[in-house]
Coordinates of C-alpha atoms in Angstrom, one line a residue:
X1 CA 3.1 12.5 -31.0
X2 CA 4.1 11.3 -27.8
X3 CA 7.8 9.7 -26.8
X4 CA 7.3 7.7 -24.0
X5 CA 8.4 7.9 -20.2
X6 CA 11.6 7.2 -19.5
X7 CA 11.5 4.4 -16.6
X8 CA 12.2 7.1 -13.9
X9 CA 9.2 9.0 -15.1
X10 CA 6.9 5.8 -15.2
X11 CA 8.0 5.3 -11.5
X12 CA 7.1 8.7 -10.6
X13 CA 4.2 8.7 -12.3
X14 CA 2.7 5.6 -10.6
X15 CA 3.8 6.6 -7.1
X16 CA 2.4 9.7 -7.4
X17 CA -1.2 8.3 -8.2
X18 CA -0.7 6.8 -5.1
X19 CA 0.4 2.9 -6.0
X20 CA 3.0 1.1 -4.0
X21 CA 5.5 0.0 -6.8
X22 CA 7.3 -3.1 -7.0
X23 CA 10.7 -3.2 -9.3
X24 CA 11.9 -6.4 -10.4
X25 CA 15.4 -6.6 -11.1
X26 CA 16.4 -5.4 -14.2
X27 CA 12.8 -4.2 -15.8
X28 CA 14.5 -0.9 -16.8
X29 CA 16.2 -2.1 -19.6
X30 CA 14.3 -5.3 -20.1
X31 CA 12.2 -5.2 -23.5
X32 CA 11.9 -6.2 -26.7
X33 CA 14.5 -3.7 -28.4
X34 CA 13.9 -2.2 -32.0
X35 CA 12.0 -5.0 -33.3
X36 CA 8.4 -4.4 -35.2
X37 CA 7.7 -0.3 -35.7
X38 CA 9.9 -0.1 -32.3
X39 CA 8.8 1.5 -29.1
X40 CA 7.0 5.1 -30.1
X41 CA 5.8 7.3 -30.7
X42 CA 2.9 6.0 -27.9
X43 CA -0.6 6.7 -27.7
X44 CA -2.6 5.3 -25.3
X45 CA -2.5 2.2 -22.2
X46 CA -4.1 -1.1 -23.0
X47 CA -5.4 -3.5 -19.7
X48 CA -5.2 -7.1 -20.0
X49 CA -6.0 -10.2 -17.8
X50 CA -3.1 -13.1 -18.3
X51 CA -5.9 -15.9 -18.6
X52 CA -4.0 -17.5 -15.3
X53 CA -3.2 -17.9 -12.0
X54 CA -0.2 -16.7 -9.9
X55 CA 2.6 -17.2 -9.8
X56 CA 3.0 -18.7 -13.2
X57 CA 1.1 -16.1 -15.0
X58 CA 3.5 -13.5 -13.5
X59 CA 6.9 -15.4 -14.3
X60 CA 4.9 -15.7 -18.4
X61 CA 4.6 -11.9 -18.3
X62 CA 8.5 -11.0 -17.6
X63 CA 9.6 -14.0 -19.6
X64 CA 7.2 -14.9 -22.7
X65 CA 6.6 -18.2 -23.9
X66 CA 8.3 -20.5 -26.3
X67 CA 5.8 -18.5 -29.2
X68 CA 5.9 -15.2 -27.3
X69 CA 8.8 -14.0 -26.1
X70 CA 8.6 -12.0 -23.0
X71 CA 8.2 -9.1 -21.1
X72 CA 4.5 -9.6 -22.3
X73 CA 3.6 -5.7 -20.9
X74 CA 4.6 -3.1 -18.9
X75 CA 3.6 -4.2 -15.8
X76 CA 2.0 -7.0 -13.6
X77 CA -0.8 -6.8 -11.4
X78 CA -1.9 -9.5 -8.8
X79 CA -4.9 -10.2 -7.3
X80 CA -3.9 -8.1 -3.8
X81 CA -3.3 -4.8 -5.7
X82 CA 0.5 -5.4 -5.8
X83 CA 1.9 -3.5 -8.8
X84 CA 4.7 -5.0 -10.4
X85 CA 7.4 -3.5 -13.2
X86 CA 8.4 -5.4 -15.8
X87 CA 9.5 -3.3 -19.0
X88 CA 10.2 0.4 -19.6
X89 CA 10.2 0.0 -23.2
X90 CA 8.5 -2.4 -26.2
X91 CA 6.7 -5.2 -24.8
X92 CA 4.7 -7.8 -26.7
X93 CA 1.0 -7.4 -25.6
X94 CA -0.8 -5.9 -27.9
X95 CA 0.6 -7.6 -31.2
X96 CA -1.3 -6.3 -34.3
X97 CA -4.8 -4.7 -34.1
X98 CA -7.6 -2.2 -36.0
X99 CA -5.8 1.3 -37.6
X100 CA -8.8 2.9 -36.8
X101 CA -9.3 2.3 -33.1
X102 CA -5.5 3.6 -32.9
X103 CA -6.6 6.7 -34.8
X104 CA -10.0 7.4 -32.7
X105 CA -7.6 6.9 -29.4
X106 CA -5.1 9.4 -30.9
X107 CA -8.1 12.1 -31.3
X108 CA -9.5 10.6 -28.1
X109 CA -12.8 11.6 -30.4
X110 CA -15.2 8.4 -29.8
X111 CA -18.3 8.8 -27.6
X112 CA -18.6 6.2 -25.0
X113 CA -16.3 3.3 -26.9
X114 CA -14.0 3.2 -29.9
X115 CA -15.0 2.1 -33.2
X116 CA -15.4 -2.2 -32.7
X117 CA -12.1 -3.2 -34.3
X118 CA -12.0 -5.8 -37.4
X119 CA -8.4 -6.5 -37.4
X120 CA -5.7 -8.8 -35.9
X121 CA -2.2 -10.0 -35.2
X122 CA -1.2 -11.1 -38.8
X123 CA -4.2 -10.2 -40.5
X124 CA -3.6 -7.4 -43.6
X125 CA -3.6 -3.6 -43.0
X126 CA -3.1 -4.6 -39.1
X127 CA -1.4 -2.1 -37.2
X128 CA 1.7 -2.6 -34.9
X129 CA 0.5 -2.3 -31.5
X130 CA 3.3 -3.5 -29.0
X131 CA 5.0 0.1 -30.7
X132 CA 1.6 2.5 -29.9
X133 CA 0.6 1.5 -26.6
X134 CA 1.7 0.7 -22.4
X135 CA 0.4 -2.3 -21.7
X136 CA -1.0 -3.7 -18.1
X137 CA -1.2 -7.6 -17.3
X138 CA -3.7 -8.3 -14.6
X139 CA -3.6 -11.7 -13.1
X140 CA -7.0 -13.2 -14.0
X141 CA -8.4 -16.3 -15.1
X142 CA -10.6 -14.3 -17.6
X143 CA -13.9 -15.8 -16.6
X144 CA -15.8 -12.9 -16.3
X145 CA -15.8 -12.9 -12.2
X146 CA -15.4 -9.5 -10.8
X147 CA -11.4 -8.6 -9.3
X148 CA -10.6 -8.1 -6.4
X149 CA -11.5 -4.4 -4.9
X150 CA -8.1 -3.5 -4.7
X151 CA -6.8 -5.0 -8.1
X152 CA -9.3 -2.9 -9.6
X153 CA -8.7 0.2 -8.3
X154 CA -4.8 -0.6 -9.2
X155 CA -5.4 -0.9 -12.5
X156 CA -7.8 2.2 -12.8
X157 CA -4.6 4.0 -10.5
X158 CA -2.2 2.5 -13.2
X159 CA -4.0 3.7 -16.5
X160 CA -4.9 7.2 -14.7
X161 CA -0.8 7.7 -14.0
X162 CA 0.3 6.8 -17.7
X163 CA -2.7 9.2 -19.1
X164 CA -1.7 11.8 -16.6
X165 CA 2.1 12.1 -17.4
X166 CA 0.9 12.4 -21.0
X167 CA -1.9 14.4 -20.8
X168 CA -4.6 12.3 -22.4
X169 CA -8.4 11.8 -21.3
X170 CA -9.6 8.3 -20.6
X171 CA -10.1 7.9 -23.8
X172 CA -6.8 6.9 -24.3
X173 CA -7.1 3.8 -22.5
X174 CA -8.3 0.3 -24.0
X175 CA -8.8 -3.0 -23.3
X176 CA -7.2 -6.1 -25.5
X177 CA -10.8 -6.6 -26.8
X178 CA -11.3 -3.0 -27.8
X179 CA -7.6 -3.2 -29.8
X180 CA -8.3 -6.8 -31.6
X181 CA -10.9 -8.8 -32.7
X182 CA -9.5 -12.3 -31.6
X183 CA -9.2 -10.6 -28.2
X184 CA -11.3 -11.1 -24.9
X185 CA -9.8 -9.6 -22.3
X186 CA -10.3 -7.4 -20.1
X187 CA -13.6 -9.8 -19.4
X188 CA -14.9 -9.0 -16.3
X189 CA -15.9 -5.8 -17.1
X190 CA -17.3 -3.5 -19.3
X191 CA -14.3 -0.4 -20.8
X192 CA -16.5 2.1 -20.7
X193 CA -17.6 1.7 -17.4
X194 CA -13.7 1.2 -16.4
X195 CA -12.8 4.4 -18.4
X196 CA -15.4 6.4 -17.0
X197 CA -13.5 5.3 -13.1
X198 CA -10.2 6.2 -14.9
X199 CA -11.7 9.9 -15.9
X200 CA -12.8 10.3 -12.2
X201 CA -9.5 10.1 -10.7
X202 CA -8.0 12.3 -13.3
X203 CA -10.5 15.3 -13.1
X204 CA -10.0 15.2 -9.0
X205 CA -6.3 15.2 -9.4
X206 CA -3.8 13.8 -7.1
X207 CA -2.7 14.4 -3.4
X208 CA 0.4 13.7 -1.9
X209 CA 0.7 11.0 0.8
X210 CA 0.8 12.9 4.3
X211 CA 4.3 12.5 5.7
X212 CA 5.0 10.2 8.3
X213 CA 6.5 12.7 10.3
X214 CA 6.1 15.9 11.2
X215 CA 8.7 18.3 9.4
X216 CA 9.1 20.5 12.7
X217 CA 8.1 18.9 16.2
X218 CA 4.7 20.7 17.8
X219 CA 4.8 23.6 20.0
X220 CA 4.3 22.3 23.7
X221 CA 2.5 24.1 25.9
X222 CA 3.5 25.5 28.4
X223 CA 0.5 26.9 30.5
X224 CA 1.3 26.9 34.6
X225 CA -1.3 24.8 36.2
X226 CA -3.2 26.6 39.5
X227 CA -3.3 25.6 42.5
X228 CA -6.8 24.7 42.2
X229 CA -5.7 22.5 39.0
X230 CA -3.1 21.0 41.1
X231 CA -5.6 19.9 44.2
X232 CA -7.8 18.6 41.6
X233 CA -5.2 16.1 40.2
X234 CA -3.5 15.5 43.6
X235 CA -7.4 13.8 45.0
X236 CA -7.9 12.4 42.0
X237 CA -4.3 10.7 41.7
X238 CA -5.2 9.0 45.8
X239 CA -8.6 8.5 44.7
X240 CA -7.0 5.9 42.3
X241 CA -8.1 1.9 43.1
X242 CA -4.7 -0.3 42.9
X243 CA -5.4 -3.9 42.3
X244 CA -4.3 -5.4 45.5
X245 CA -3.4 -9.2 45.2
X246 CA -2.1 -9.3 48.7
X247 CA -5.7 -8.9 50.1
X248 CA -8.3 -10.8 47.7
X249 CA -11.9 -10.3 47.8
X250 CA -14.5 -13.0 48.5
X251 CA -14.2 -14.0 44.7
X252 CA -10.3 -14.3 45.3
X253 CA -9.8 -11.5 42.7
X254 CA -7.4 -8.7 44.4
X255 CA -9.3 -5.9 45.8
X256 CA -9.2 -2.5 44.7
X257 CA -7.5 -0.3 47.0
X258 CA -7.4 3.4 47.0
X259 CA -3.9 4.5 46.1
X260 CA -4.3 7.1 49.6
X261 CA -5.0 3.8 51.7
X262 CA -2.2 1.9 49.6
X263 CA 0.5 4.5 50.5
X264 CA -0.7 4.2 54.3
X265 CA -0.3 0.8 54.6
X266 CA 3.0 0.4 52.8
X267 CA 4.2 3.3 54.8
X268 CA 3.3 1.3 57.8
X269 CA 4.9 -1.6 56.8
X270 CA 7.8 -0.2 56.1
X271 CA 8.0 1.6 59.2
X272 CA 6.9 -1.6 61.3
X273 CA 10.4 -3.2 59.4
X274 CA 12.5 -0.4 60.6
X275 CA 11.4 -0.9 64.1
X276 CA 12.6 -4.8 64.1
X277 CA 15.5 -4.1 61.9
X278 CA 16.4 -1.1 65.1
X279 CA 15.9 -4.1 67.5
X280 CA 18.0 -6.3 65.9
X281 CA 20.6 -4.0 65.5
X282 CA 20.6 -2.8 69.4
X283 CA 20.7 -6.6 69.9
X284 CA 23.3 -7.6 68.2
X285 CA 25.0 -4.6 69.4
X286 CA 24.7 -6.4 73.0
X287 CA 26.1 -9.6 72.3
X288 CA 29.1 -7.8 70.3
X289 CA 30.3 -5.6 73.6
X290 CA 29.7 -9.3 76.1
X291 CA 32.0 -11.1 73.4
X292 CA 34.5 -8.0 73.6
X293 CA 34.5 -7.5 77.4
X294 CA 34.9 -11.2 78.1
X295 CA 37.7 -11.7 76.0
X296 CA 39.8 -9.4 77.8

């Protein structure tokens, strides 16, 4: 027997298998309360498509229907791999199914599939499923077309973080179809095929995201450059071509100028500037001492 994850667990969980989670507001104590067999002991993850389009099907899944009153799982998945919360506790997406599936998932003791089930919501001997099992709804029109690469891989992520918290096998995980026999879904694609993805990432473990900074700052270096490095970077610093718009080439693109020949010339200029500015001064220096002497 397993209690479930507390909502801080399930968050943990799923961040550590490497999903970006999404809470909406208030799924930590959104559910369906004590109603049916109740929420637990659990036993497994069941995947889902909604049978719609977004962003309907995701506003059906927190809130219900008029006959089904939400949240409708545990979680909502869209079509870009966005992984939303929804419920921490009972949810209504399994409804009733086949006692004996739930008892070949609790042994996790089936070969490649559990046995094909035979029961359904309402019919007699069916067993409470909304109490036994996490559920994930994956935004889908259920016509068989293949997701999205990164919906997929969210849902195998999703089912691999629930079974890893617990300690199952992939054999803890089914689909809606697999649980009832009114049920089609997951459709476009075969469990046991989606199991066997689900097994993968749980026998190579996880790895936690590489920080995003460093936790102490890199050693520098600090090697003295020789001489010889120095005269090296020196030629190959006025080696350097500076785009030079004030002389064009015959394209009338600027021309490249070496940054040696560069300096020259605006050291020239600036010393041709002095010159004048000198003159002007020693000019105006004249016409300052006639104004003084003749007004005397």
């Amino acid at each position: 027997m397993a209690a479930p994850l507390t909502a801080s667990q399930i968050v943990t969980a799923l961040i550590a298998e490497g999903l970006d989670v999404n809470e909406r507001s208030g799924w930590r104590t959104h559910d369906r309360g004590n109603r049916g067999d109740g929420w637990g002991p659990v036993y497994g993850v069941m995947i889902h498509h909604t049978g719609g389009t977004a962003p309907s099907d995701g506003d059906i899944v927190w809130a219900g229907r008029s006959d089904l009153p939400g949240p409708c799982a545990h979680g909502y998945l869209a079509k870009d791999g966005t992984l939303t919360l929804t419920s921490a506790g009972r949810a209504n997406h399994a409804g009733g199914g086949d006692g004996a599936v739930l008892q070949a998932v609790i042994a996790e003791s089936y070969a490649t599939r559990p046995p094909a089930p035979r029961k359904h919501d309402g019919s007699p001997g069916a067993v409470d499923g909304n109490a036994r099992f996490y559920g994930l709804e994956v935004s889908d029109r259920g016509d068989g077309k293949p997701w999205p690469a990164a919906q997929y891989e969210a849902a195998v992520r999703w089912a691999a973080a629930i079974c890893r918290a617990h300690g199952w096998t992939a054999k803890s995980v089914i689909g809606h179809k697999e649980w009832s026999d009114w049920k089609p879904d997951p459709a476009a694609f075969d469990m046991a095929v989606f199991r066997r993805d689900v097994q993968a990432r749980l026998d190579a473990g996880t790895k936690p995201k590489a920080p995003t900074t460093p936790s102490t700052p890199p050693k520098e270096n600090d090697m003295a450059l020789s001489d010889a490095d120095v005269q090296r970077i020196a030629a190959a610093v006025w080696a350097y071509k500076i785009p030079n718009p004030a002389r064009p080439d015959k394209d009338n693109k600027p021309s490249q100028t070496p940054a040696s020949s560069f300096q020259r010339s605006e050291d020239n200029h600036y010393d041709a500037q002095a010159r004048r500015i000198d003159k002007l001064q020693a000019t105006l220096d004249q016409i300052l001492a006639a104004v003084n002497s003749g007004g005397k």
